[in-house]
């Protein structure tokens, strides 16, 4: 029952440790996860912003520079010069030497007539009065078109400037290959699925995009009105989620889009995520092991404590048994002693009276004398018992004197020497001559040794052997009584110190010897230990502390 209570406690301890350490650990893991994700997303936004702003500047600069260049040519040459195709071809040669942006050059008069042309197409002589770009440049003075097909039926962009030369109004126009812009905006590639392109206000592509078949197609991106600065937009391209930084050009109504696949961009985060997960998992495992080890150690200590408490409870019970026995013994002994004295006195009186009688005159004189002797013998026996009991009861405060235990053993053996001789039992002494004096109560220790010796004599048959031995170490002195008698059966070993426990015949054993002896030695701060092998003999050892204990 104790055990299962503790195993429940073990579970509680483990659960408590886990709860108090795993919750913060997982919390921390989650916190790091969120922080990393936020940091990465912020980094992606920042990168896209820098890229989109850089590219916008490049495209703006490209447009500005080329329009200005065109304007400079128009203002440094006269209509007369420029309307001559050979002269125009020379000007184009000079232009092409510094910039490969222009595909061709053309000059138009105010009525839209194409008066001179240099370039790969056959376009001179055509009239452009109804073309959108022509009308635009005539009103605005300078114009850059979106991608369109025009007369040549091929996607291109044109740049045109108007010059007022006296009464003569004329227009210089150049064509720019739309591929130029594709190269400009693509620049550095953004990973495998990255994309960068330009759209006009109708979201029609001005450069190539991975999401459409070609320029002038609709871009997959949701329509955006013109806005200042930078914005993040999400859309799906070729079934892939994309995140894009978008911004409007300053020089033209085109929007620049630089897009990235977030999964690809966040791929380093996946590594961090797994590492964080690994660290949290390893931490959890270490905590779990620690919790189980701690709980096991605590439970082991608790069990050890329980065991010691059970032992001390048992010892306490033994002492309380002895104490109550002492009280009872004193009472009984006192009550019995008085009648015993009276019986003995009366028997003595009868004895005295008999000496005055003539033995011949009394018929059963011999029998009466025998009976008196028996009364005397048995009263003596009974007094012996009551004296022991009284001795036990009085033994509450032992005396303190310096005792030579070797001499004490010698004396005690002397008491029983005749008895041993009679029973043909050899008593051997192995006394340690260096044994120090022990501060104790010699009469009481003697009583204990006598008890042990009597028990040993009872346990051996004739021709048995008893060895009395003394010895010591730095903590205690020892007297042991070893016999080769019947030994003590295992199931009886725990009972022999109990009061009134005896295996001897009624009238021979009282069952008090060992319990009294135990009480005496305990009171002196010592103990009695027993080793016994049933059938081979027993050894009882008295351990007395050398330093007087409180
Ligand atoms: P008693 O001697 O009056 O029986 P004790 O308390 O001295 O009472 O002993 C209790 C019991 O312990 C004995 O009856 C005996 O069974 C056992 N015992 C004691 N000493 C020995 C011994 N040396 N060898 C075998 N049994 C013993």
Short mmCIF file of N, CA and C in Angstrom, two decimals, residues 79-166:
data_model
loop_
_atom_site.label_atom_id
_atom_site.label_comp_id
_atom_site.label_asym_id
_atom_site.label_seq_id
_atom_site.Cartn_x
_atom_site.Cartn_y
_atom_site.Cartn_z
N UNK A 79 15.74 71.27 -89.80
CA UNK A 79 14.81 70.39 -90.53
C UNK A 79 15.38 70.08 -91.91
N UNK A 80 16.04 71.12 -92.49
CA UNK A 80 16.58 70.96 -93.83
C UNK A 80 17.61 69.83 -93.84
N UNK A 81 18.52 69.87 -92.83
CA UNK A 81 19.55 68.82 -92.76
C UNK A 81 18.92 67.45 -92.52
N UNK A 82 18.01 67.42 -91.55
CA UNK A 82 17.49 66.15 -91.07
C UNK A 82 16.53 65.50 -92.06
N UNK A 83 15.88 66.31 -92.95
CA UNK A 83 14.94 65.70 -93.90
C UNK A 83 15.69 65.01 -95.04
N UNK A 84 17.01 65.11 -95.03
CA UNK A 84 17.82 64.38 -96.01
C UNK A 84 18.20 63.03 -95.41
N UNK A 85 17.77 61.95 -96.06
CA UNK A 85 17.95 60.61 -95.50
C UNK A 85 19.42 60.24 -95.28
N UNK A 86 20.32 60.70 -96.14
CA UNK A 86 21.74 60.38 -95.98
C UNK A 86 22.30 61.05 -94.73
N UNK A 87 21.89 62.37 -94.57
CA UNK A 87 22.35 63.10 -93.39
C UNK A 87 21.84 62.41 -92.11
N UNK A 88 20.55 62.01 -92.20
CA UNK A 88 19.93 61.33 -91.03
C UNK A 88 20.68 60.04 -90.69
N UNK A 89 21.09 59.32 -91.76
CA UNK A 89 21.83 58.07 -91.54
C UNK A 89 23.15 58.35 -90.84
N UNK A 90 23.81 59.47 -91.19
CA UNK A 90 25.09 59.83 -90.54
C UNK A 90 24.88 60.13 -89.06
N UNK A 91 23.78 60.92 -88.81
CA UNK A 91 23.46 61.26 -87.41
C UNK A 91 23.21 59.97 -86.61
N UNK A 92 22.46 59.04 -87.24
CA UNK A 92 22.16 57.77 -86.56
C UNK A 92 23.44 57.00 -86.24
N UNK A 93 24.41 57.04 -87.22
CA UNK A 93 25.68 56.34 -86.99
C UNK A 93 26.37 56.86 -85.74
N UNK A 94 26.39 58.22 -85.60
CA UNK A 94 27.05 58.82 -84.44
C UNK A 94 26.33 58.39 -83.15
N UNK A 95 24.99 58.39 -83.24
CA UNK A 95 24.16 58.01 -82.08
C UNK A 95 24.39 56.55 -81.68
N UNK A 96 24.39 55.69 -82.67
CA UNK A 96 24.53 54.25 -82.42
C UNK A 96 25.90 53.92 -81.83
N UNK A 97 26.92 54.80 -82.10
CA UNK A 97 28.26 54.55 -81.56
C UNK A 97 28.26 54.66 -80.04
N UNK A 98 27.39 55.50 -79.46
CA UNK A 98 27.40 55.66 -78.00
C UNK A 98 26.25 54.91 -77.33
N UNK A 99 25.18 54.61 -78.03
CA UNK A 99 24.05 53.93 -77.38
C UNK A 99 23.44 52.92 -78.34
N UNK A 100 23.15 51.72 -77.82
CA UNK A 100 22.52 50.72 -78.69
C UNK A 100 21.02 50.63 -78.44
N UNK A 101 20.46 51.69 -77.79
CA UNK A 101 19.05 51.67 -77.45
C UNK A 101 18.17 51.90 -78.68
N UNK A 102 18.65 52.74 -79.61
CA UNK A 102 17.81 53.12 -80.76
C UNK A 102 17.93 52.13 -81.90
N UNK A 103 16.77 51.73 -82.41
CA UNK A 103 16.73 50.80 -83.53
C UNK A 103 16.74 51.59 -84.85
N UNK A 104 16.04 52.75 -84.87
CA UNK A 104 16.00 53.56 -86.09
C UNK A 104 15.75 55.03 -85.74
N UNK A 105 15.77 55.89 -86.74
CA UNK A 105 15.46 57.32 -86.57
C UNK A 105 14.55 57.74 -87.72
N UNK A 106 13.60 58.64 -87.42
CA UNK A 106 12.72 59.11 -88.48
C UNK A 106 12.37 60.57 -88.29
N UNK A 107 12.12 61.30 -89.40
CA UNK A 107 11.73 62.71 -89.32
C UNK A 107 10.36 62.86 -89.97
N UNK A 108 9.45 63.63 -89.29
CA UNK A 108 8.09 63.81 -89.78
C UNK A 108 7.79 65.30 -89.84
N UNK A 109 6.98 65.68 -90.86
CA UNK A 109 6.57 67.09 -90.85
C UNK A 109 5.24 67.22 -90.12
N UNK A 110 4.72 68.43 -90.01
CA UNK A 110 3.56 68.70 -89.18
C UNK A 110 2.30 67.99 -89.68
N UNK A 111 2.30 67.54 -90.95
CA UNK A 111 1.11 66.86 -91.46
C UNK A 111 1.17 65.34 -91.25
N UNK A 112 2.25 64.86 -90.58
CA UNK A 112 2.34 63.42 -90.29
C UNK A 112 3.05 62.67 -91.39
N UNK A 113 3.62 63.37 -92.37
CA UNK A 113 4.32 62.74 -93.49
C UNK A 113 5.69 62.28 -93.01
N UNK A 114 6.06 61.04 -93.28
CA UNK A 114 7.37 60.49 -92.90
C UNK A 114 8.37 60.93 -93.94
N UNK A 115 9.11 62.05 -93.68
CA UNK A 115 9.93 62.62 -94.74
C UNK A 115 11.29 61.97 -94.87
N UNK A 116 11.85 61.48 -93.77
CA UNK A 116 13.14 60.79 -93.86
C UNK A 116 13.17 59.66 -92.83
N UNK A 117 13.86 58.57 -93.21
CA UNK A 117 13.94 57.41 -92.30
C UNK A 117 15.27 56.72 -92.46
N UNK A 118 15.85 56.30 -91.35
CA UNK A 118 17.03 55.41 -91.42
C UNK A 118 16.82 54.28 -90.43
N UNK A 119 16.92 53.07 -90.90
CA UNK A 119 16.69 51.92 -90.02
C UNK A 119 16.33 50.70 -90.83
N UNK A 120 16.04 49.58 -90.19
CA UNK A 120 15.86 48.31 -90.88
C UNK A 120 14.51 48.18 -91.59
N UNK A 121 13.53 49.03 -91.28
CA UNK A 121 12.21 48.86 -91.89
C UNK A 121 12.01 49.80 -93.08
N UNK A 122 11.05 49.44 -93.94
CA UNK A 122 10.72 50.31 -95.08
C UNK A 122 9.52 51.13 -94.66
N UNK A 123 9.77 52.33 -94.09
CA UNK A 123 8.67 53.09 -93.54
C UNK A 123 8.50 54.48 -94.15
N UNK A 124 9.53 54.99 -94.92
CA UNK A 124 9.41 56.35 -95.42
C UNK A 124 8.24 56.47 -96.41
N UNK A 125 7.63 57.65 -96.38
CA UNK A 125 6.50 57.88 -97.29
C UNK A 125 5.16 57.59 -96.66
N UNK A 126 5.14 56.89 -95.51
CA UNK A 126 3.85 56.60 -94.87
C UNK A 126 3.37 57.82 -94.12
N UNK A 127 2.04 57.94 -93.95
CA UNK A 127 1.49 59.07 -93.19
C UNK A 127 1.04 58.59 -91.83
N UNK A 128 1.44 59.37 -90.77
CA UNK A 128 1.19 58.98 -89.38
C UNK A 128 0.22 59.90 -88.66
N UNK A 129 -0.45 60.77 -89.43
CA UNK A 129 -1.29 61.80 -88.81
C UNK A 129 -2.34 61.20 -87.87
N UNK A 130 -2.83 60.01 -88.20
CA UNK A 130 -3.89 59.46 -87.33
C UNK A 130 -3.34 58.52 -86.23
N UNK A 131 -2.01 58.38 -86.16
CA UNK A 131 -1.43 57.52 -85.10
C UNK A 131 -1.47 58.24 -83.76
N UNK A 132 -1.71 57.50 -82.72
CA UNK A 132 -1.89 58.06 -81.37
C UNK A 132 -0.63 58.79 -80.92
N UNK A 133 0.53 58.18 -81.19
CA UNK A 133 1.79 58.79 -80.73
C UNK A 133 2.01 60.14 -81.37
N UNK A 134 1.64 60.24 -82.67
CA UNK A 134 1.86 61.47 -83.42
C UNK A 134 1.05 62.61 -82.82
N UNK A 135 -0.24 62.29 -82.54
CA UNK A 135 -1.10 63.31 -81.94
C UNK A 135 -0.56 63.74 -80.58
N UNK A 136 -0.07 62.74 -79.81
CA UNK A 136 0.47 63.04 -78.48
C UNK A 136 1.67 63.96 -78.53
N UNK A 137 2.62 63.66 -79.42
CA UNK A 137 3.85 64.47 -79.48
C UNK A 137 3.55 65.86 -80.01
N UNK A 138 2.58 65.96 -80.93
CA UNK A 138 2.20 67.27 -81.46
C UNK A 138 1.65 68.15 -80.34
N UNK A 139 0.91 67.54 -79.39
CA UNK A 139 0.34 68.37 -78.31
C UNK A 139 1.32 68.55 -77.16
N UNK A 140 2.09 67.46 -76.81
CA UNK A 140 2.92 67.53 -75.59
C UNK A 140 4.36 67.95 -75.85
N UNK A 141 4.86 67.84 -77.08
CA UNK A 141 6.24 68.23 -77.36
C UNK A 141 7.22 67.09 -77.22
N UNK A 142 6.98 66.19 -76.31
CA UNK A 142 7.84 65.00 -76.19
C UNK A 142 6.95 63.84 -75.75
N UNK A 143 7.29 62.63 -76.21
CA UNK A 143 6.39 61.52 -75.93
C UNK A 143 7.15 60.20 -75.94
N UNK A 144 6.77 59.33 -74.97
CA UNK A 144 7.30 57.95 -74.98
C UNK A 144 6.08 57.05 -74.99
N UNK A 145 6.02 56.12 -75.93
CA UNK A 145 4.81 55.29 -76.07
C UNK A 145 4.89 54.05 -75.19
N UNK A 146 3.73 53.36 -75.05
CA UNK A 146 3.72 52.00 -74.53
C UNK A 146 4.16 51.09 -75.68
N UNK A 147 4.27 49.79 -75.39
CA UNK A 147 4.62 48.86 -76.45
C UNK A 147 3.43 48.78 -77.41
N UNK A 148 3.64 48.87 -78.70
CA UNK A 148 2.55 48.74 -79.68
C UNK A 148 3.11 48.13 -80.97
N UNK A 149 2.19 47.77 -81.88
CA UNK A 149 2.64 47.08 -83.10
C UNK A 149 2.95 48.05 -84.24
N UNK A 150 2.08 49.09 -84.39
CA UNK A 150 2.33 50.12 -85.42
C UNK A 150 2.30 49.56 -86.84
N UNK A 151 2.85 50.34 -87.79
CA UNK A 151 2.88 49.92 -89.20
C UNK A 151 3.73 48.70 -89.42
N UNK A 152 4.77 48.51 -88.53
CA UNK A 152 5.71 47.40 -88.80
C UNK A 152 5.21 46.07 -88.25
N UNK A 153 4.05 46.10 -87.55
CA UNK A 153 3.44 44.89 -86.96
C UNK A 153 4.41 44.10 -86.09
N UNK A 154 5.16 44.82 -85.26
CA UNK A 154 6.12 44.17 -84.36
C UNK A 154 6.16 44.99 -83.07
N UNK A 155 6.15 44.35 -81.89
CA UNK A 155 6.07 45.13 -80.64
C UNK A 155 7.30 46.03 -80.48
N UNK A 156 7.05 47.34 -80.33
CA UNK A 156 8.16 48.27 -80.12
C UNK A 156 7.67 49.47 -79.34
N UNK A 157 8.64 50.30 -78.91
CA UNK A 157 8.33 51.51 -78.16
C UNK A 157 8.93 52.67 -78.96
N UNK A 158 8.22 53.75 -79.03
CA UNK A 158 8.84 54.89 -79.71
C UNK A 158 8.97 56.07 -78.77
N UNK A 159 10.03 56.88 -79.08
CA UNK A 159 10.28 58.12 -78.36
C UNK A 159 10.26 59.21 -79.41
N UNK A 160 9.56 60.33 -79.13
CA UNK A 160 9.53 61.38 -80.14
C UNK A 160 9.61 62.75 -79.49
N UNK A 161 10.27 63.71 -80.17
CA UNK A 161 10.33 65.09 -79.68
C UNK A 161 9.91 66.02 -80.84
N UNK A 162 9.28 67.14 -80.48
CA UNK A 162 8.81 68.09 -81.49
C UNK A 162 9.72 69.31 -81.45
N UNK A 163 10.08 69.85 -82.66
CA UNK A 163 10.86 71.09 -82.68
C UNK A 163 10.12 72.13 -83.53
N UNK A 164 10.03 73.34 -82.95
CA UNK A 164 9.43 74.47 -83.67
C UNK A 164 10.60 75.28 -84.23
N UNK A 165 10.78 75.22 -85.55
CA UNK A 165 11.92 75.91 -86.17
C UNK A 165 11.36 77.01 -87.06
N UNK A 166 11.16 78.23 -86.48
CA UNK A 166 10.48 79.30 -87.22
C UNK A 166 9.04 78.89 -87.46
#
